[in-house]
Amino acid sequence: MREALRATPGELADSDLMGRTANGDRDAFATLYRRHHAMVYRFARLMTGSTSAAEDIVQEVFLVVMRDAGRYDPTRAALPSYLYGVARHQTRRRLARDRQFVALDPGDAESTQHLAEDHLTEAIERREALQRLRRAILSLPRRYREVIVLCDLQDVSYSDASAAIGCAIGTIRSRLHRARHLLTQKMGRAAPSEEDHQPLTMRCEV
Amino acid sequence: MKPISWGDSDLADALDALRQVEARVETPPHVETALLAAWDGSHAPRSRERARSLWREVTAVAAAVTIAVGLAHLGRELRRTTLTSIEPVGDSRTLLVVGEPILQGEPVRVVRMRVPVSTLTGLGVRPATDSAATHVDVDVIVGEDGIARAIRVGM
């Protein structure tokens, strides 16, 4: 898993931190959280399209870690795969509960700052394109959406994605191929023209 | 909407751009605060429970030691006691009167205790038990004054 932070010499490995967490070591739990929260949050955010849902999912995932750290078996899966698996389960529960996708949040302050540095027109076009891409990803069936999020947006390897999802690597490949095809279709179909930005009301004289 | 031609490279570029934007997204700090508060909440009672459990264990050990010392003292008293009479009380049990006789209507307490066979042998009584047994269960009848009055033992 490329994104996952690996333990450097002098740092405790994830499995050691999980063991210490199981024994009630608060610092070990805090270290685990700081090491892995971002990938869980981004995954949940991209899967649900909602920052508040993503925050809830991160909390649920790490509450599971807090409760079941002793049951984690490092020989079965690396911790990032385990966390993605838990996050995936929590995301499914959340989406099933909400029954529909929540509205897309507006761009965060960081991306706005990024836009301000670019040429304005290009920045707006880029931002709109990203918003369309987000919507297109959210409209994908969940099994396609999760492989796009994991492999294309989180840089997770096929083998780690297969461990997180619990399917064969070949299935990951075929779903990814299908997901990209669907995305390409959706993006081509949904490209807005200038007329689409015209207001629906018009001025008239009485 | 106007249809435009989207290819694999367009999608790859768009996904790459989105990945770069997403890489800057961070979990809000209040999530960590809430989680650590949950940790403290779930672990603090456990340490209190551990302390309570430890206190219960200490109390139980102290009570056991007190009872053991009391029984040992009672055993020593029995050894010093002079056997005054041996009276059969039915079945195969016998009442050994070891102190002042029990008065009619005197309230007594019966304490079941395990005593060494040698203690009873010292009183001239051989209980009905295996030859290998070193201890035997007896009923000690204790008077209102706390002094053993008799021992009921299987013969």
GROMACS .gro file of C-alpha atoms in nm:
model
  361
    1MET     CA    1   0.000   0.000   0.000
    2ARG     CA    2   0.180   0.306  -0.119
    3GLU     CA    3   0.000   0.562   0.088
    4ALA     CA    4   0.019   0.376   0.415
    5LEU     CA    5   0.282   0.511   0.645
    6ARG     CA    6   0.540   0.246   0.711
    7ALA     CA    7   0.719   0.225   1.041
    8THR     CA    8   1.068   0.362   1.015
    9PRO     CA    9   1.350   0.237   1.235
   10GLY     CA   10   1.282   0.358   1.586
   11GLU     CA   11   0.909   0.370   1.526
   12LEU     CA   12   0.678   0.097   1.641
   13ALA     CA   13   0.516  -0.117   1.373
   14ASP     CA   14   0.138  -0.110   1.336
   15SER     CA   15   0.103  -0.459   1.481
   16ASP     CA   16   0.298  -0.356   1.792
   17LEU     CA   17   0.082  -0.046   1.831
   18MET     CA   18  -0.231  -0.259   1.798
   19GLY     CA   19  -0.100  -0.491   2.068
   20ARG     CA   20  -0.028  -0.201   2.299
   21THR     CA   21  -0.368  -0.050   2.225
   22ALA     CA   22  -0.529  -0.381   2.323
   23ASN     CA   23  -0.340  -0.357   2.653
   24GLY     CA   24  -0.480  -0.011   2.721
   25ASP     CA   25  -0.192   0.207   2.597
   26ARG     CA   26  -0.351   0.543   2.513
   27ASP     CA   27  -0.039   0.678   2.342
   28ALA     CA   28  -0.026   0.375   2.112
   29PHE     CA   29  -0.387   0.434   2.013
   30ALA     CA   30  -0.320   0.803   1.950
   31THR     CA   31  -0.017   0.714   1.735
   32LEU     CA   32  -0.224   0.468   1.532
   33TYR     CA   33  -0.488   0.732   1.478
   34ARG     CA   34  -0.239   0.995   1.366
   35ARG     CA   35  -0.075   0.748   1.133
   36HIS     CA   36  -0.389   0.631   0.955
   37HIS     CA   37  -0.677   0.873   1.005
   38ALA     CA   38  -0.622   1.064   0.681
   39MET     CA   39  -0.660   0.766   0.449
   40VAL     CA   40  -0.975   0.652   0.628
   41TYR     CA   41  -1.121   1.002   0.618
   42ARG     CA   42  -1.048   1.053   0.248
   43PHE     CA   43  -1.187   0.712   0.161
   44ALA     CA   44  -1.508   0.780   0.354
   45ARG     CA   45  -1.539   1.130   0.211
   46LEU     CA   46  -1.502   1.013  -0.147
   47MET     CA   47  -1.740   0.723  -0.092
   48THR     CA   48  -2.016   0.929   0.071
   49GLY     CA   49  -1.957   1.278  -0.070
   50SER     CA   50  -2.005   1.420   0.277
   51THR     CA   51  -1.752   1.552   0.525
   52SER     CA   52  -1.984   1.502   0.822
   53ALA     CA   53  -2.050   1.140   0.723
   54ALA     CA   54  -1.676   1.091   0.675
   55GLU     CA   55  -1.607   1.226   1.024
   56ASP     CA   56  -1.861   0.986   1.171
   57ILE     CA   57  -1.710   0.695   0.980
   58VAL     CA   58  -1.357   0.779   1.099
   59GLN     CA   59  -1.486   0.780   1.455
   60GLU     CA   60  -1.663   0.449   1.407
   61VAL     CA   61  -1.354   0.289   1.252
   62PHE     CA   62  -1.126   0.392   1.534
   63LEU     CA   63  -1.384   0.298   1.797
   64VAL     CA   64  -1.369  -0.051   1.644
   65VAL     CA   65  -0.988  -0.037   1.674
   66MET     CA   66  -1.024   0.074   2.037
   67ARG     CA   67  -1.263  -0.212   2.113
   68ASP     CA   68  -1.121  -0.497   1.901
   69ALA     CA   69  -0.749  -0.423   1.877
   70GLY     CA   70  -0.676  -0.753   2.047
   71ARG     CA   71  -0.854  -0.944   1.771
   72TYR     CA   72  -0.643  -0.797   1.491
   73ASP     CA   73  -0.426  -1.061   1.323
   74PRO     CA   74  -0.131  -0.905   1.135
   75THR     CA   75  -0.070  -1.229   0.944
   76ARG     CA   76  -0.405  -1.196   0.769
   77ALA     CA   77  -0.382  -0.838   0.645
   78ALA     CA   78  -0.173  -0.526   0.687
   79LEU     CA   79  -0.334  -0.269   0.912
   80PRO     CA   80  -0.427  -0.027   0.629
   81SER     CA   81  -0.615  -0.309   0.453
   82TYR     CA   82  -0.787  -0.395   0.780
   83LEU     CA   83  -0.882  -0.031   0.836
   84TYR     CA   84  -1.012   0.005   0.480
   85GLY     CA   85  -1.218  -0.310   0.536
   86VAL     CA   86  -1.371  -0.165   0.853
   87ALA     CA   87  -1.423   0.173   0.684
   88ARG     CA   88  -1.590   0.001   0.390
   89HIS     CA   89  -1.827  -0.179   0.624
   90GLN     CA   90  -1.907   0.140   0.814
   91THR     CA   91  -1.961   0.327   0.487
   92ARG     CA   92  -2.206   0.062   0.367
   93ARG     CA   93  -2.398   0.092   0.693
   94ARG     CA   94  -2.403   0.468   0.671
   95LEU     CA   95  -2.521   0.470   0.309
   96ALA     CA   96  -2.784   0.207   0.384
   97ARG     CA   97  -2.907   0.420   0.673
   98ASP     CA   98  -2.919   0.740   0.475
   99ARG     CA   99  -3.065   0.557   0.172
  100GLN     CA  100  -2.931   0.823  -0.058
  101PHE     CA  101  -2.622   1.022  -0.104
  102VAL     CA  102  -2.604   1.338   0.093
  103ALA     CA  103  -2.541   1.660  -0.093
  104LEU     CA  104  -2.189   1.731  -0.204
  105ASP     CA  105  -2.011   1.966   0.028
  106PRO     CA  106  -1.875   2.284  -0.119
  107GLY     CA  107  -1.503   2.291  -0.189
  108ASP     CA  108  -1.296   2.330   0.123
  109ALA     CA  109  -1.080   2.628   0.207
  110GLU     CA  110  -0.765   2.455   0.101
  111SER     CA  111  -0.881   2.392  -0.252
  112THR     CA  112  -1.014   2.747  -0.272
  113GLN     CA  113  -0.672   2.875  -0.179
  114HIS     CA  114  -0.526   2.652  -0.447
  115LEU     CA  115  -0.769   2.795  -0.701
  116ALA     CA  116  -0.677   3.150  -0.611
  117GLU     CA  117  -0.322   3.085  -0.713
  118ASP     CA  118  -0.414   2.969  -1.062
  119HIS     CA  119  -0.545   3.165  -1.352
  120LEU     CA  120  -0.905   3.241  -1.263
  121THR     CA  121  -1.077   3.095  -1.569
  122GLU     CA  122  -0.869   2.782  -1.569
  123ALA     CA  123  -0.919   2.747  -1.198
  124ILE     CA  124  -1.296   2.769  -1.225
  125GLU     CA  125  -1.304   2.522  -1.512
  126ARG     CA  126  -1.080   2.290  -1.318
  127ARG     CA  127  -1.295   2.318  -1.012
  128GLU     CA  128  -1.612   2.250  -1.208
  129ALA     CA  129  -1.449   1.952  -1.375
  130LEU     CA  130  -1.352   1.813  -1.037
  131GLN     CA  131  -1.703   1.863  -0.906
  132ARG     CA  132  -1.845   1.680  -1.207
  133LEU     CA  133  -1.595   1.402  -1.153
  134ARG     CA  134  -1.693   1.375  -0.786
  135ARG     CA  135  -2.059   1.353  -0.882
  136ALA     CA  136  -1.983   1.094  -1.147
  137ILE     CA  137  -1.789   0.884  -0.896
  138LEU     CA  138  -2.071   0.911  -0.643
  139SER     CA  139  -2.321   0.798  -0.903
  140LEU     CA  140  -2.128   0.478  -0.969
  141PRO     CA  141  -2.255   0.155  -0.814
  142ARG     CA  142  -2.077   0.103  -0.484
  143ARG     CA  143  -1.865  -0.193  -0.597
  144TYR     CA  144  -1.722   0.019  -0.880
  145ARG     CA  145  -1.696   0.334  -0.673
  146GLU     CA  146  -1.484   0.170  -0.406
  147VAL     CA  147  -1.223   0.038  -0.650
  148ILE     CA  148  -1.193   0.380  -0.813
  149VAL     CA  149  -1.151   0.542  -0.473
  150LEU     CA  150  -0.903   0.286  -0.347
  151CYS     CA  151  -0.690   0.222  -0.655
  152ASP     CA  152  -0.714   0.546  -0.852
  153LEU     CA  153  -0.757   0.804  -0.578
  154GLN     CA  154  -0.589   0.647  -0.276
  155ASP     CA  155  -0.305   0.471  -0.457
  156VAL     CA  156  -0.384   0.139  -0.297
  157SER     CA  157  -0.229  -0.160  -0.474
  158TYR     CA  158  -0.454  -0.421  -0.633
  159SER     CA  159  -0.348  -0.685  -0.381
  160ASP     CA  160  -0.419  -0.456  -0.084
  161ALA     CA  161  -0.752  -0.354  -0.238
  162SER     CA  162  -0.843  -0.719  -0.280
  163ALA     CA  163  -0.756  -0.779   0.087
  164ALA     CA  164  -0.965  -0.481   0.196
  165ILE     CA  165  -1.265  -0.571  -0.017
  166GLY     CA  166  -1.229  -0.945   0.024
  167CYS     CA  167  -1.224  -1.053  -0.338
  168ALA     CA  168  -0.972  -1.179  -0.594
  169ILE     CA  169  -0.723  -0.945  -0.759
  170GLY     CA  170  -0.877  -1.034  -1.095
  171THR     CA  171  -1.210  -0.906  -0.967
  172ILE     CA  172  -1.046  -0.578  -0.868
  173ARG     CA  173  -0.898  -0.545  -1.216
  174SER     CA  174  -1.225  -0.615  -1.394
  175ARG     CA  175  -1.425  -0.384  -1.166
  176LEU     CA  176  -1.170  -0.108  -1.214
  177HIS     CA  177  -1.184  -0.148  -1.589
  178ARG     CA  178  -1.563  -0.134  -1.583
  179ALA     CA  179  -1.562   0.161  -1.341
  180ARG     CA  180  -1.330   0.366  -1.559
  181HIS     CA  181  -1.542   0.291  -1.862
  182LEU     CA  182  -1.855   0.405  -1.682
  183LEU     CA  183  -1.681   0.719  -1.559
  184THR     CA  184  -1.560   0.806  -1.906
  185GLN     CA  185  -1.915   0.771  -2.035
  186LYS     CA  186  -2.061   0.981  -1.756
  187MET     CA  187  -1.805   1.257  -1.790
  188GLY     CA  188  -1.855   1.275  -2.167
  189ARG     CA  189  -2.231   1.286  -2.124
  190ALA     CA  190  -2.235   1.537  -1.843
  191ALA     CA  191  -2.003   1.801  -1.985
  192PRO     CA  192  -2.189   2.130  -1.932
  193SER     CA  193  -2.217   2.394  -2.198
  194GLU     CA  194  -2.220   2.768  -2.135
  195GLU     CA  195  -2.599   2.771  -2.169
  196ASP     CA  196  -2.621   2.544  -1.868
  197HIS     CA  197  -2.483   2.825  -1.654
  198GLN     CA  198  -2.753   3.076  -1.765
  199PRO     CA  199  -2.997   3.165  -1.490
  200LEU     CA  200  -3.344   3.018  -1.526
  201THR     CA  201  -3.511   3.357  -1.467
  202MET     CA  202  -3.515   3.638  -1.726
  203ARG     CA  203  -3.563   4.012  -1.709
  204CYS     CA  204  -3.867   4.160  -1.877
  205GLU     CA  205  -4.043   4.497  -1.901
  206VAL     CA  206  -4.391   4.540  -1.764
  207MET     CA  207  -2.536   1.988  -2.202
  208LYS     CA  208  -2.321   1.928  -2.501
  209PRO     CA  209  -2.164   1.590  -2.554
  210ILE     CA  210  -1.787   1.597  -2.565
  211SER     CA  211  -1.544   1.325  -2.643
  212TRP     CA  212  -1.380   1.184  -2.330
  213GLY     CA  213  -1.102   0.938  -2.355
  214ASP     CA  214  -0.895   0.730  -2.116
  215SER     CA  215  -0.627   0.996  -2.091
  216ASP     CA  216  -0.883   1.265  -2.004
  217LEU     CA  217  -1.014   1.047  -1.726
  218ALA     CA  218  -0.664   0.970  -1.603
  219ASP     CA  219  -0.582   1.343  -1.594
  220ALA     CA  220  -0.905   1.423  -1.411
  221LEU     CA  221  -0.851   1.146  -1.158
  222ASP     CA  222  -0.496   1.261  -1.104
  223ALA     CA  223  -0.614   1.616  -1.040
  224LEU     CA  224  -0.877   1.494  -0.796
  225ARG     CA  225  -0.618   1.277  -0.620
  226GLN     CA  226  -0.394   1.581  -0.571
  227VAL     CA  227  -0.680   1.785  -0.428
  228GLU     CA  228  -0.788   1.501  -0.199
  229ALA     CA  229  -0.432   1.450  -0.076
  230ARG     CA  230  -0.455   1.789   0.093
  231VAL     CA  231  -0.774   1.702   0.278
  232GLU     CA  232  -0.722   1.638   0.649
  233THR     CA  233  -0.950   1.503   0.917
  234PRO     CA  234  -1.082   1.785   1.136
  235PRO     CA  235  -0.899   1.794   1.472
  236HIS     CA  236  -1.219   1.760   1.673
  237VAL     CA  237  -1.249   1.398   1.554
  238GLU     CA  238  -0.925   1.307   1.734
  239THR     CA  239  -1.035   1.500   2.041
  240ALA     CA  240  -1.365   1.311   2.049
  241LEU     CA  241  -1.193   0.975   2.005
  242LEU     CA  242  -0.942   1.034   2.282
  243ALA     CA  243  -1.225   1.149   2.508
  244ALA     CA  244  -1.403   0.823   2.423
  245TRP     CA  245  -1.084   0.635   2.507
  246ASP     CA  246  -1.058   0.809   2.844
  247GLY     CA  247  -1.423   0.746   2.911
  248SER     CA  248  -1.401   0.377   2.834
  249HIS     CA  249  -1.075   0.313   3.016
  250ALA     CA  250  -1.111   0.521   3.332
  251PRO     CA  251  -1.399   0.313   3.474
  252ARG     CA  252  -1.200  -0.001   3.397
  253SER     CA  253  -0.912   0.112   3.619
  254ARG     CA  254  -1.161   0.204   3.893
  255GLU     CA  255  -1.318  -0.139   3.853
  256ARG     CA  256  -0.972  -0.297   3.872
  257ALA     CA  257  -0.902  -0.111   4.198
  258ARG     CA  258  -1.241  -0.215   4.334
  259SER     CA  259  -1.176  -0.576   4.238
  260LEU     CA  260  -0.831  -0.563   4.400
  261TRP     CA  261  -0.986  -0.424   4.719
  262ARG     CA  262  -1.243  -0.706   4.718
  263GLU     CA  263  -0.964  -0.963   4.679
  264VAL     CA  264  -0.764  -0.809   4.967
  265THR     CA  265  -1.075  -0.812   5.187
  266ALA     CA  266  -1.146  -1.176   5.101
  267VAL     CA  267  -0.786  -1.279   5.176
  268ALA     CA  268  -0.796  -1.091   5.508
  269ALA     CA  269  -1.124  -1.263   5.600
  270ALA     CA  270  -0.981  -1.603   5.506
  271VAL     CA  271  -0.670  -1.540   5.717
  272THR     CA  272  -0.887  -1.433   6.013
  273ILE     CA  273  -1.101  -1.746   5.984
  274ALA     CA  274  -0.795  -1.969   5.950
  275VAL     CA  275  -0.632  -1.813   6.256
  276GLY     CA  276  -0.958  -1.850   6.447
  277LEU     CA  277  -0.994  -2.215   6.352
  278ALA     CA  278  -0.631  -2.285   6.441
  279HIS     CA  279  -0.690  -2.125   6.780
  280LEU     CA  280  -1.003  -2.331   6.823
  281GLY     CA  281  -0.806  -2.644   6.730
  282ARG     CA  282  -0.545  -2.561   6.994
  283GLU     CA  283  -0.822  -2.507   7.249
  284LEU     CA  284  -0.969  -2.843   7.158
  285ARG     CA  285  -0.631  -3.010   7.206
  286ARG     CA  286  -0.605  -2.856   7.552
  287THR     CA  287  -0.961  -2.953   7.635
  288THR     CA  288  -1.017  -3.251   7.855
  289LEU     CA  289  -1.263  -3.503   7.721
  290THR     CA  290  -1.528  -3.553   7.987
  291SER     CA  291  -1.758  -3.805   7.821
  292ILE     CA  292  -1.840  -3.979   7.498
  293GLU     CA  293  -2.208  -4.007   7.413
  294PRO     CA  294  -2.352  -4.175   7.104
  295VAL     CA  295  -2.606  -3.949   6.927
  296GLY     CA  296  -2.756  -4.190   6.677
  297ASP     CA  297  -2.649  -4.337   6.348
  298SER     CA  298  -2.276  -4.358   6.344
  299ARG     CA  299  -2.207  -4.023   6.503
  300THR     CA  300  -2.080  -3.956   6.850
  301LEU     CA  301  -2.085  -3.648   7.067
  302LEU     CA  302  -1.765  -3.581   7.252
  303VAL     CA  303  -1.832  -3.357   7.547
  304VAL     CA  304  -1.514  -3.158   7.598
  305GLY     CA  305  -1.609  -2.881   7.838
  306GLU     CA  306  -1.893  -2.774   8.059
  307PRO     CA  307  -2.204  -2.972   7.970
  308ILE     CA  308  -2.460  -2.799   7.756
  309LEU     CA  309  -2.747  -2.682   7.969
  310GLN     CA  310  -3.106  -2.746   7.878
  311GLY     CA  311  -3.224  -2.464   7.657
  312GLU     CA  312  -2.879  -2.308   7.629
  313PRO     CA  313  -2.834  -2.147   7.287
  314VAL     CA  314  -2.541  -2.298   7.103
  315ARG     CA  315  -2.384  -2.265   6.765
  316VAL     CA  316  -2.267  -2.550   6.548
  317VAL     CA  317  -1.952  -2.485   6.348
  318ARG     CA  318  -1.850  -2.735   6.081
  319MET     CA  319  -1.470  -2.748   6.064
  320ARG     CA  320  -1.199  -2.969   5.931
  321VAL     CA  321  -0.957  -3.084   6.200
  322PRO     CA  322  -0.652  -3.304   6.187
  323VAL     CA  323  -0.717  -3.668   6.271
  324SER     CA  324  -0.432  -3.642   6.518
  325THR     CA  325  -0.630  -3.387   6.722
  326LEU     CA  326  -0.913  -3.633   6.769
  327THR     CA  327  -0.666  -3.914   6.832
  328GLY     CA  328  -0.519  -3.696   7.107
  329LEU     CA  329  -0.864  -3.694   7.266
  330GLY     CA  330  -0.871  -4.071   7.250
  331VAL     CA  331  -1.112  -4.084   6.958
  332ARG     CA  332  -1.046  -4.262   6.631
  333PRO     CA  333  -1.284  -4.125   6.368
  334ALA     CA  334  -1.432  -4.340   6.091
  335THR     CA  335  -1.221  -4.234   5.798
  336ASP     CA  336  -0.967  -4.367   5.554
  337SER     CA  337  -0.637  -4.453   5.705
  338ALA     CA  338  -0.468  -4.220   5.458
  339ALA     CA  339  -0.688  -3.924   5.553
  340THR     CA  340  -0.512  -3.661   5.758
  341HIS     CA  341  -0.818  -3.443   5.825
  342VAL     CA  342  -1.179  -3.510   5.910
  343ASP     CA  343  -1.493  -3.293   5.918
  344VAL     CA  344  -1.647  -3.248   6.260
  345ASP     CA  345  -1.924  -3.034   6.407
  346VAL     CA  346  -1.807  -2.823   6.699
  347ILE     CA  347  -2.082  -2.714   6.936
  348VAL     CA  348  -1.995  -2.374   7.077
  349GLY     CA  349  -2.171  -2.230   7.378
  350GLU     CA  350  -2.303  -1.880   7.416
  351ASP     CA  351  -1.976  -1.782   7.584
  352GLY     CA  352  -1.780  -1.883   7.273
  353ILE     CA  353  -1.622  -2.187   7.435
  354ALA     CA  354  -1.643  -2.524   7.265
  355ARG     CA  355  -1.867  -2.760   7.457
  356ALA     CA  356  -1.873  -3.067   7.241
  357ILE     CA  357  -1.761  -3.218   6.914
  358ARG     CA  358  -1.986  -3.427   6.696
  359VAL     CA  359  -1.782  -3.669   6.493
  360GLY     CA  360  -1.852  -3.973   6.280
  361MET     CA  361  -1.712  -4.288   6.443
   0.00000   0.00000   0.00000
